[in-house]
PDB file of C-alpha atoms in Angstrom:
ATOM      1  CA  UNK A1370       6.853  27.214   1.801  1.00 38.00           C
ATOM      2  CA  UNK A1371       5.350  25.291   4.694  1.00 40.00           C
ATOM      3  CA  UNK A1372       7.462  23.009   6.811  1.00 42.00           C
ATOM      4  CA  UNK A1373       5.568  19.921   5.565  1.00 44.00           C
ATOM      5  CA  UNK A1374       6.508  20.605   1.943  1.00 45.00           C
ATOM      6  CA  UNK A1375      10.207  20.950   2.678  1.00 53.00           C
ATOM      7  CA  UNK A1376      12.295  18.089   1.376  1.00 62.00           C
ATOM      8  CA  UNK A1377      13.450  15.888   4.222  1.00 79.00           C
ATOM      9  CA  UNK A1378      17.241  15.954   4.290  1.00 90.00           C
ATOM     10  CA  UNK A1379      19.394  13.891   6.622  1.00 93.00           C
ATOM     11  CA  UNK A1380      22.840  12.387   7.000  1.00 95.00           C
ATOM     12  CA  UNK A1381      23.003   8.703   6.098  1.00 97.00           C
ATOM     13  CA  UNK A1382      25.878   6.189   6.333  1.00 97.00           C
ATOM     14  CA  UNK A1383      26.450   4.807   2.825  1.00 98.00           C
ATOM     15  CA  UNK A1384      27.335   1.297   1.705  1.00 97.00           C
ATOM     16  CA  UNK A1385      28.436   1.116  -1.963  1.00 96.00           C
ATOM     17  CA  UNK A1386      28.016  -2.371  -3.471  1.00 96.00           C
ATOM     18  CA  UNK A1387      29.220  -3.553  -6.898  1.00 95.00           C
ATOM     19  CA  UNK A1388      26.273  -4.220  -9.221  1.00 93.00           C
ATOM     20  CA  UNK A1389      23.711  -4.364  -6.394  1.00 96.00           C
ATOM     21  CA  UNK A1390      20.594  -2.213  -6.706  1.00 97.00           C
ATOM     22  CA  UNK A1391      18.223  -2.320  -3.733  1.00 98.00           C
ATOM     23  CA  UNK A1392      14.531  -1.438  -4.143  1.00 98.00           C
ATOM     24  CA  UNK A1393      11.952  -0.397  -1.531  1.00 97.00           C
ATOM     25  CA  UNK A1394      10.112  -3.337   0.130  1.00 96.00           C
ATOM     26  CA  UNK A1395      12.719  -5.842  -1.149  1.00 96.00           C
ATOM     27  CA  UNK A1396      15.047  -7.911   1.085  1.00 96.00           C
ATOM     28  CA  UNK A1397      18.845  -7.782   0.804  1.00 97.00           C
ATOM     29  CA  UNK A1398      20.986 -10.323   2.716  1.00 97.00           C
ATOM     30  CA  UNK A1399      24.508  -9.057   3.459  1.00 97.00           C
ATOM     31  CA  UNK A1400      27.749 -10.583   4.673  1.00 97.00           C
ATOM     32  CA  UNK A1401      29.812  -7.891   6.429  1.00 96.00           C
ATOM     33  CA  UNK A1402      33.530  -8.605   6.705  1.00 95.00           C
ATOM     34  CA  UNK A1403      35.476  -5.417   5.844  1.00 94.00           C
ATOM     35  CA  UNK A1404      36.725  -3.622   8.958  1.00 94.00           C
ATOM     36  CA  UNK A1405      35.282  -0.193   8.059  1.00 95.00           C
ATOM     37  CA  UNK A1406      31.848  -1.695   7.369  1.00 96.00           C
ATOM     38  CA  UNK A1407      31.931  -3.665  10.610  1.00 95.00           C
ATOM     39  CA  UNK A1408      32.503  -0.292  12.353  1.00 95.00           C
ATOM     40  CA  UNK A1409      29.655   1.201  10.338  1.00 96.00           C
ATOM     41  CA  UNK A1410      27.181  -1.587  11.131  1.00 96.00           C
ATOM     42  CA  UNK A1411      28.046  -1.550  14.850  1.00 95.00           C
ATOM     43  CA  UNK A1412      27.350   2.206  14.885  1.00 95.00           C
ATOM     44  CA  UNK A1413      24.092   1.798  12.955  1.00 96.00           C
ATOM     45  CA  UNK A1414      22.872  -1.019  15.218  1.00 96.00           C
ATOM     46  CA  UNK A1415      23.152   1.395  18.155  1.00 96.00           C
ATOM     47  CA  UNK A1416      21.028   4.036  16.382  1.00 94.00           C
ATOM     48  CA  UNK A1417      18.133   3.636  13.911  1.00 95.00           C
ATOM     49  CA  UNK A1418      19.480   0.532  12.069  1.00 96.00           C
ATOM     50  CA  UNK A1419      19.380   2.324   8.722  1.00 97.00           C
ATOM     51  CA  UNK A1420      21.966   2.952   6.020  1.00 98.00           C
ATOM     52  CA  UNK A1421      21.991   3.700   2.307  1.00 98.00           C
ATOM     53  CA  UNK A1422      22.855   1.188  -0.428  1.00 98.00           C
ATOM     54  CA  UNK A1423      24.414   2.642  -3.591  1.00 98.00           C
ATOM     55  CA  UNK A1424      25.281   0.690  -6.742  1.00 98.00           C
ATOM     56  CA  UNK A1425      28.922   0.750  -7.837  1.00 96.00           C
ATOM     57  CA  UNK A1426      29.634   0.319 -11.526  1.00 91.00           C
ATOM     58  CA  UNK A1427      32.692  -1.991 -11.453  1.00 85.00           C
ATOM     59  CA  UNK A1428      33.722  -1.108 -15.023  1.00 87.00           C
ATOM     60  CA  UNK A1429      33.479   2.679 -14.661  1.00 88.00           C
ATOM     61  CA  UNK A1430      34.352   2.627 -10.950  1.00 88.00           C
ATOM     62  CA  UNK A1431      31.576   5.166 -10.352  1.00 94.00           C
ATOM     63  CA  UNK A1432      29.098   5.244  -7.474  1.00 96.00           C
ATOM     64  CA  UNK A1433      25.433   5.916  -8.264  1.00 97.00           C
ATOM     65  CA  UNK A1434      23.880   9.113  -6.986  1.00 97.00           C
ATOM     66  CA  UNK A1435      20.477   7.582  -6.248  1.00 98.00           C
ATOM     67  CA  UNK A1436      20.122   4.657  -3.852  1.00 98.00           C
ATOM     68  CA  UNK A1437      17.763   2.979  -1.436  1.00 98.00           C
ATOM     69  CA  UNK A1438      17.783   3.080   2.352  1.00 98.00           C
ATOM     70  CA  UNK A1439      18.118  -0.341   4.009  1.00 98.00           C
ATOM     71  CA  UNK A1440      16.933  -1.232   7.494  1.00 98.00           C
ATOM     72  CA  UNK A1441      18.654  -4.027   9.423  1.00 98.00           C
ATOM     73  CA  UNK A1442      15.950  -6.574  10.271  1.00 97.00           C
ATOM     74  CA  UNK A1443      18.190  -9.309  11.645  1.00 97.00           C
ATOM     75  CA  UNK A1444      21.877  -9.505  12.523  1.00 97.00           C
ATOM     76  CA  UNK A1445      23.946 -12.531  13.469  1.00 97.00           C
ATOM     77  CA  UNK A1446      27.468 -11.967  14.741  1.00 95.00           C
ATOM     78  CA  UNK A1447      30.051 -14.560  13.744  1.00 94.00           C
ATOM     79  CA  UNK A1448      33.016 -15.503  16.002  1.00 88.00           C
ATOM     80  CA  UNK A1449      35.576 -13.451  14.028  1.00 89.00           C
ATOM     81  CA  UNK A1450      33.527 -10.209  14.108  1.00 88.00           C
ATOM     82  CA  UNK A1451      31.974 -10.768  10.717  1.00 94.00           C
ATOM     83  CA  UNK A1452      28.196 -10.346  10.494  1.00 96.00           C
ATOM     84  CA  UNK A1453      25.387 -11.999   8.587  1.00 97.00           C
ATOM     85  CA  UNK A1454      22.512  -9.601   8.081  1.00 97.00           C
ATOM     86  CA  UNK A1455      19.094  -9.423   6.584  1.00 98.00           C
ATOM     87  CA  UNK A1456      18.090  -5.923   5.525  1.00 98.00           C
ATOM     88  CA  UNK A1457      14.930  -4.574   3.925  1.00 98.00           C
ATOM     89  CA  UNK A1458      14.664  -1.751   1.389  1.00 98.00           C
ATOM     90  CA  UNK A1459      12.876   1.368   2.631  1.00 97.00           C
ATOM     91  CA  UNK A1460      12.597   4.701   0.819  1.00 96.00           C
ATOM     92  CA  UNK A1461      14.824   5.905  -2.020  1.00 98.00           C
ATOM     93  CA  UNK A1462      17.205   8.845  -1.726  1.00 98.00           C
ATOM     94  CA  UNK A1463      19.478  11.107  -3.741  1.00 98.00           C
ATOM     95  CA  UNK A1464      22.948  12.020  -2.461  1.00 98.00           C
ATOM     96  CA  UNK A1465      23.314  15.806  -2.264  1.00 97.00           C
ATOM     97  CA  UNK A1466      26.905  15.745  -1.017  1.00 96.00           C
ATOM     98  CA  UNK A1467      29.375  13.563   0.840  1.00 97.00           C
ATOM     99  CA  UNK A1468      29.834  14.737   4.422  1.00 97.00           C
ATOM    100  CA  UNK A1469      32.803  12.470   5.051  1.00 94.00           C
ATOM    101  CA  UNK A1470      34.633   9.524   3.504  1.00 93.00           C
ATOM    102  CA  UNK A1471      36.481   7.954   6.454  1.00 93.00           C
ATOM    103  CA  UNK A1472      36.222   5.411   7.999  1.00 94.00           C
ATOM    104  CA  UNK A1473      33.123   4.965   5.805  1.00 96.00           C
ATOM    105  CA  UNK A1474      31.102   7.269   3.579  1.00 96.00           C
ATOM    106  CA  UNK A1475      28.371   9.455   5.046  1.00 97.00           C
ATOM    107  CA  UNK A1476      26.186  11.494   2.724  1.00 97.00           C
ATOM    108  CA  UNK A1477      23.684  14.286   3.041  1.00 97.00           C
ATOM    109  CA  UNK A1478      20.630  12.827   1.283  1.00 97.00           C
ATOM    110  CA  UNK A1479      17.108  13.832   0.277  1.00 97.00           C
ATOM    111  CA  UNK A1480      14.269  11.308   0.059  1.00 96.00           C
ATOM    112  CA  UNK A1481      12.602  10.805  -3.312  1.00 96.00           C
ATOM    113  CA  UNK A1482       9.367   9.065  -4.270  1.00 93.00           C
ATOM    114  CA  UNK A1483       7.158   8.461  -7.297  1.00 95.00           C
ATOM    115  CA  UNK A1484       5.021  11.381  -8.466  1.00 93.00           C
ATOM    116  CA  UNK A1485       1.251  10.946  -8.190  1.00 89.00           C
ATOM    117  CA  UNK A1486      -0.226   9.888 -11.540  1.00 82.00           C
ATOM    118  CA  UNK A1487      -3.618   9.885 -13.219  1.00 78.00           C
ATOM    119  CA  UNK A1488      -2.636   6.960 -15.510  1.00 78.00           C
ATOM    120  CA  UNK A1489      -4.544   3.717 -15.228  1.00 83.00           C
ATOM    121  CA  UNK A1490      -1.870   1.700 -13.465  1.00 94.00           C
ATOM    122  CA  UNK A1491      -4.141  -1.276 -12.906  1.00 93.00           C
ATOM    123  CA  UNK A1492      -4.231  -2.412 -16.548  1.00 93.00           C
ATOM    124  CA  UNK A1493      -0.485  -1.797 -16.884  1.00 94.00           C
ATOM    125  CA  UNK A1494       0.345  -3.862 -13.794  1.00 95.00           C
ATOM    126  CA  UNK A1495      -1.995  -6.647 -15.005  1.00 95.00           C
ATOM    127  CA  UNK A1496      -0.088  -6.693 -18.315  1.00 96.00           C
ATOM    128  CA  UNK A1497       3.271  -6.849 -16.502  1.00 96.00           C
ATOM    129  CA  UNK A1498       2.034  -9.677 -14.287  1.00 95.00           C
ATOM    130  CA  UNK A1499       0.834 -11.666 -17.319  1.00 95.00           C
ATOM    131  CA  UNK A1500       4.194 -11.155 -19.043  1.00 96.00           C
ATOM    132  CA  UNK A1501       5.925 -12.356 -15.867  1.00 94.00           C
ATOM    133  CA  UNK A1502       3.801 -15.517 -15.881  1.00 93.00           C
ATOM    134  CA  UNK A1503       4.636 -16.131 -19.561  1.00 93.00           C
ATOM    135  CA  UNK A1504       8.368 -15.706 -18.896  1.00 93.00           C
ATOM    136  CA  UNK A1505       8.263 -18.046 -15.885  1.00 91.00           C
ATOM    137  CA  UNK A1506       6.240 -20.665 -17.826  1.00 91.00           C
ATOM    138  CA  UNK A1507       8.638 -20.597 -20.808  1.00 91.00           C
ATOM    139  CA  UNK A1508      11.718 -20.644 -18.524  1.00 89.00           C
ATOM    140  CA  UNK A1509      10.313 -23.692 -16.713  1.00 89.00           C
ATOM    141  CA  UNK A1510       9.658 -25.431 -20.031  1.00 87.00           C
ATOM    142  CA  UNK A1511      13.152 -24.722 -21.385  1.00 86.00           C
ATOM    143  CA  UNK A1512      15.048 -25.658 -18.209  1.00 86.00           C
ATOM    144  CA  UNK A1513      12.658 -28.499 -17.341  1.00 85.00           C
ATOM    145  CA  UNK A1514      12.596 -27.153 -13.808  1.00 84.00           C
ATOM    146  CA  UNK A1515       9.663 -26.343 -11.598  1.00 83.00           C
ATOM    147  CA  UNK A1516       9.726 -22.536 -11.521  1.00 82.00           C
ATOM    148  CA  UNK A1517       6.821 -20.656 -10.011  1.00 84.00           C
ATOM    149  CA  UNK A1518       6.027 -17.077  -9.127  1.00 87.00           C
ATOM    150  CA  UNK A1519       5.562 -16.468  -5.403  1.00 87.00           C
ATOM    151  CA  UNK A1520       1.969 -16.496  -4.215  1.00 87.00           C
ATOM    152  CA  UNK A1521       2.504 -13.176  -2.438  1.00 86.00           C
ATOM    153  CA  UNK A1522       3.394 -11.254  -5.611  1.00 92.00           C
ATOM    154  CA  UNK A1523       2.572  -7.588  -4.807  1.00 93.00           C
ATOM    155  CA  UNK A1524      -0.720  -6.409  -6.274  1.00 88.00           C
ATOM    156  CA  UNK A1525      -0.123  -2.683  -5.746  1.00 93.00           C
ATOM    157  CA  UNK A1526       1.363  -1.229  -8.978  1.00 95.00           C
ATOM    158  CA  UNK A1527       4.302   0.592  -7.338  1.00 95.00           C
ATOM    159  CA  UNK A1528       5.284  -2.416  -5.212  1.00 95.00           C
ATOM    160  CA  UNK A1529       4.926  -4.717  -8.228  1.00 96.00           C
ATOM    161  CA  UNK A1530       7.242  -2.424 -10.204  1.00 97.00           C
ATOM    162  CA  UNK A1531       9.858  -2.706  -7.425  1.00 97.00           C
ATOM    163  CA  UNK A1532       9.445  -6.503  -7.256  1.00 97.00           C
ATOM    164  CA  UNK A1533       9.988  -6.932 -10.995  1.00 96.00           C
ATOM    165  CA  UNK A1534      12.952  -4.550 -11.046  1.00 97.00           C
ATOM    166  CA  UNK A1535      14.667  -6.309  -8.144  1.00 95.00           C
ATOM    167  CA  UNK A1536      14.258  -9.714  -9.820  1.00 93.00           C
ATOM    168  CA  UNK A1537      15.941  -8.767 -13.090  1.00 91.00           C
ATOM    169  CA  UNK A1538      19.298 -10.557 -13.304  1.00 83.00           C
ATOM    170  CA  UNK A1539      22.661  -9.367 -14.552  1.00 79.00           C
ATOM    171  CA  UNK A1540      21.470  -5.935 -15.648  1.00 89.00           C
ATOM    172  CA  UNK A1541      22.502  -3.620 -12.803  1.00 93.00           C
ATOM    173  CA  UNK A1542      22.618  -0.449 -14.990  1.00 93.00           C
ATOM    174  CA  UNK A1543      19.046  -1.169 -16.171  1.00 94.00           C
ATOM    175  CA  UNK A1544      17.961  -1.734 -12.565  1.00 96.00           C
ATOM    176  CA  UNK A1545      19.621   1.539 -11.562  1.00 97.00           C
ATOM    177  CA  UNK A1546      17.684   3.391 -14.278  1.00 97.00           C
ATOM    178  CA  UNK A1547      14.434   1.839 -12.982  1.00 98.00           C
ATOM    179  CA  UNK A1548      15.324   2.853  -9.408  1.00 98.00           C
ATOM    180  CA  UNK A1549      15.894   6.456 -10.490  1.00 98.00           C
ATOM    181  CA  UNK A1550      12.540   6.761 -12.297  1.00 97.00           C
ATOM    182  CA  UNK A1551      10.047   8.743 -10.215  1.00 97.00           C
ATOM    183  CA  UNK A1552       7.065   7.572 -12.224  1.00 96.00           C
ATOM    184  CA  UNK A1553       5.385   4.209 -11.506  1.00 96.00           C
ATOM    185  CA  UNK A1554       3.758   4.157 -14.940  1.00 96.00           C
ATOM    186  CA  UNK A1555       7.094   4.704 -16.747  1.00 96.00           C
ATOM    187  CA  UNK A1556       8.750   1.995 -14.599  1.00 97.00           C
ATOM    188  CA  UNK A1557       6.024  -0.555 -15.369  1.00 97.00           C
ATOM    189  CA  UNK A1558       6.107   0.318 -19.088  1.00 96.00           C
ATOM    190  CA  UNK A1559       9.868  -0.204 -19.245  1.00 97.00           C
ATOM    191  CA  UNK A1560       9.466  -3.529 -17.397  1.00 97.00           C
ATOM    192  CA  UNK A1561       6.768  -4.581 -19.867  1.00 96.00           C
ATOM    193  CA  UNK A1562       9.261  -3.912 -22.706  1.00 96.00           C
ATOM    194  CA  UNK A1563      12.015  -5.921 -20.993  1.00 95.00           C
ATOM    195  CA  UNK A1564       9.662  -8.824 -20.208  1.00 95.00           C
ATOM    196  CA  UNK A1565       8.203  -8.807 -23.733  1.00 96.00           C
ATOM    197  CA  UNK A1566      11.640  -9.095 -25.313  1.00 93.00           C
ATOM    198  CA  UNK A1567      12.587 -11.833 -22.798  1.00 92.00           C
ATOM    199  CA  UNK A1568       9.358 -13.710 -23.516  1.00 93.00           C
ATOM    200  CA  UNK A1569       9.889 -13.498 -27.287  1.00 93.00           C
ATOM    201  CA  UNK A1570      13.458 -14.726 -26.929  1.00 92.00           C
ATOM    202  CA  UNK A1571      12.382 -17.657 -24.721  1.00 91.00           C
ATOM    203  CA  UNK A1572       9.449 -18.481 -27.026  1.00 89.00           C
ATOM    204  CA  UNK A1573      11.814 -18.683 -30.019  1.00 89.00           C
ATOM    205  CA  UNK A1574      14.172 -20.974 -28.096  1.00 86.00           C
ATOM    206  CA  UNK A1575      11.218 -23.041 -26.950  1.00 81.00           C
ATOM    207  CA  UNK A1576      10.041 -23.518 -30.554  1.00 78.00           C
ATOM    208  CA  UNK A1577      13.535 -24.633 -31.565  1.00 78.00           C
ATOM    209  CA  UNK A1578      13.671 -27.067 -28.671  1.00 73.00           C
ATOM    210  CA  UNK A1579      10.298 -28.554 -29.607  1.00 70.00           C
ATOM    211  CA  UNK A1580      11.388 -28.845 -33.230  1.00 71.00           C
ATOM    212  CA  UNK A1581      14.553 -30.749 -32.303  1.00 70.00           C
ATOM    213  CA  UNK A1582      12.653 -32.982 -29.890  1.00 72.00           C
ATOM    214  CA  UNK A1583      10.074 -33.829 -32.550  1.00 70.00           C
ATOM    215  CA  UNK A1584      12.829 -34.728 -35.034  1.00 66.00           C
ATOM    216  CA  UNK A1585      14.101 -37.432 -32.730  1.00 60.00           C
TER     217      UNK A1585
END
């Protein structure tokens, strides 16, 4: 086994957050107020500005085993030692073991990434993007609000899969499952299923709305 093929393992300070799943390339604003996490962030700011975000299931009380590394991009200190931060998702990791728990968790982690694939990801990502546009169009129609997709929607399949996953709302366990997938094709396919069912649901509501409006 050559040194380049060894799995990179390192210690990483860990920040468990209820129902928050961070994805690579995606921003995560944070408000740091707990004493132990203020200690953690001060330590991190003096080193490589990186820490791991892990989703906590508030019902089960369990902490996910796979998370995403966050890098502090900007930090504003408030008068009472609280901090406002903007972080950005980097690579994903799996926790191998906890090295310590106090004053904050530190884990021994290995980096994980998507496996190379021979699937045609281009057609799959085009389908997902079209479904996204349908969902946004129907949502705008139903809410009578001006909702638009960002112009800088990622065009690379893996980055698009992260963008979609991070913009799903109120489904942290589903997001966690998408984060743990190490297959871009499987992630995009699952997102296509979610978006299709959302689109169909919105389309049905839209038809009802039109029917009621036309009755008036």
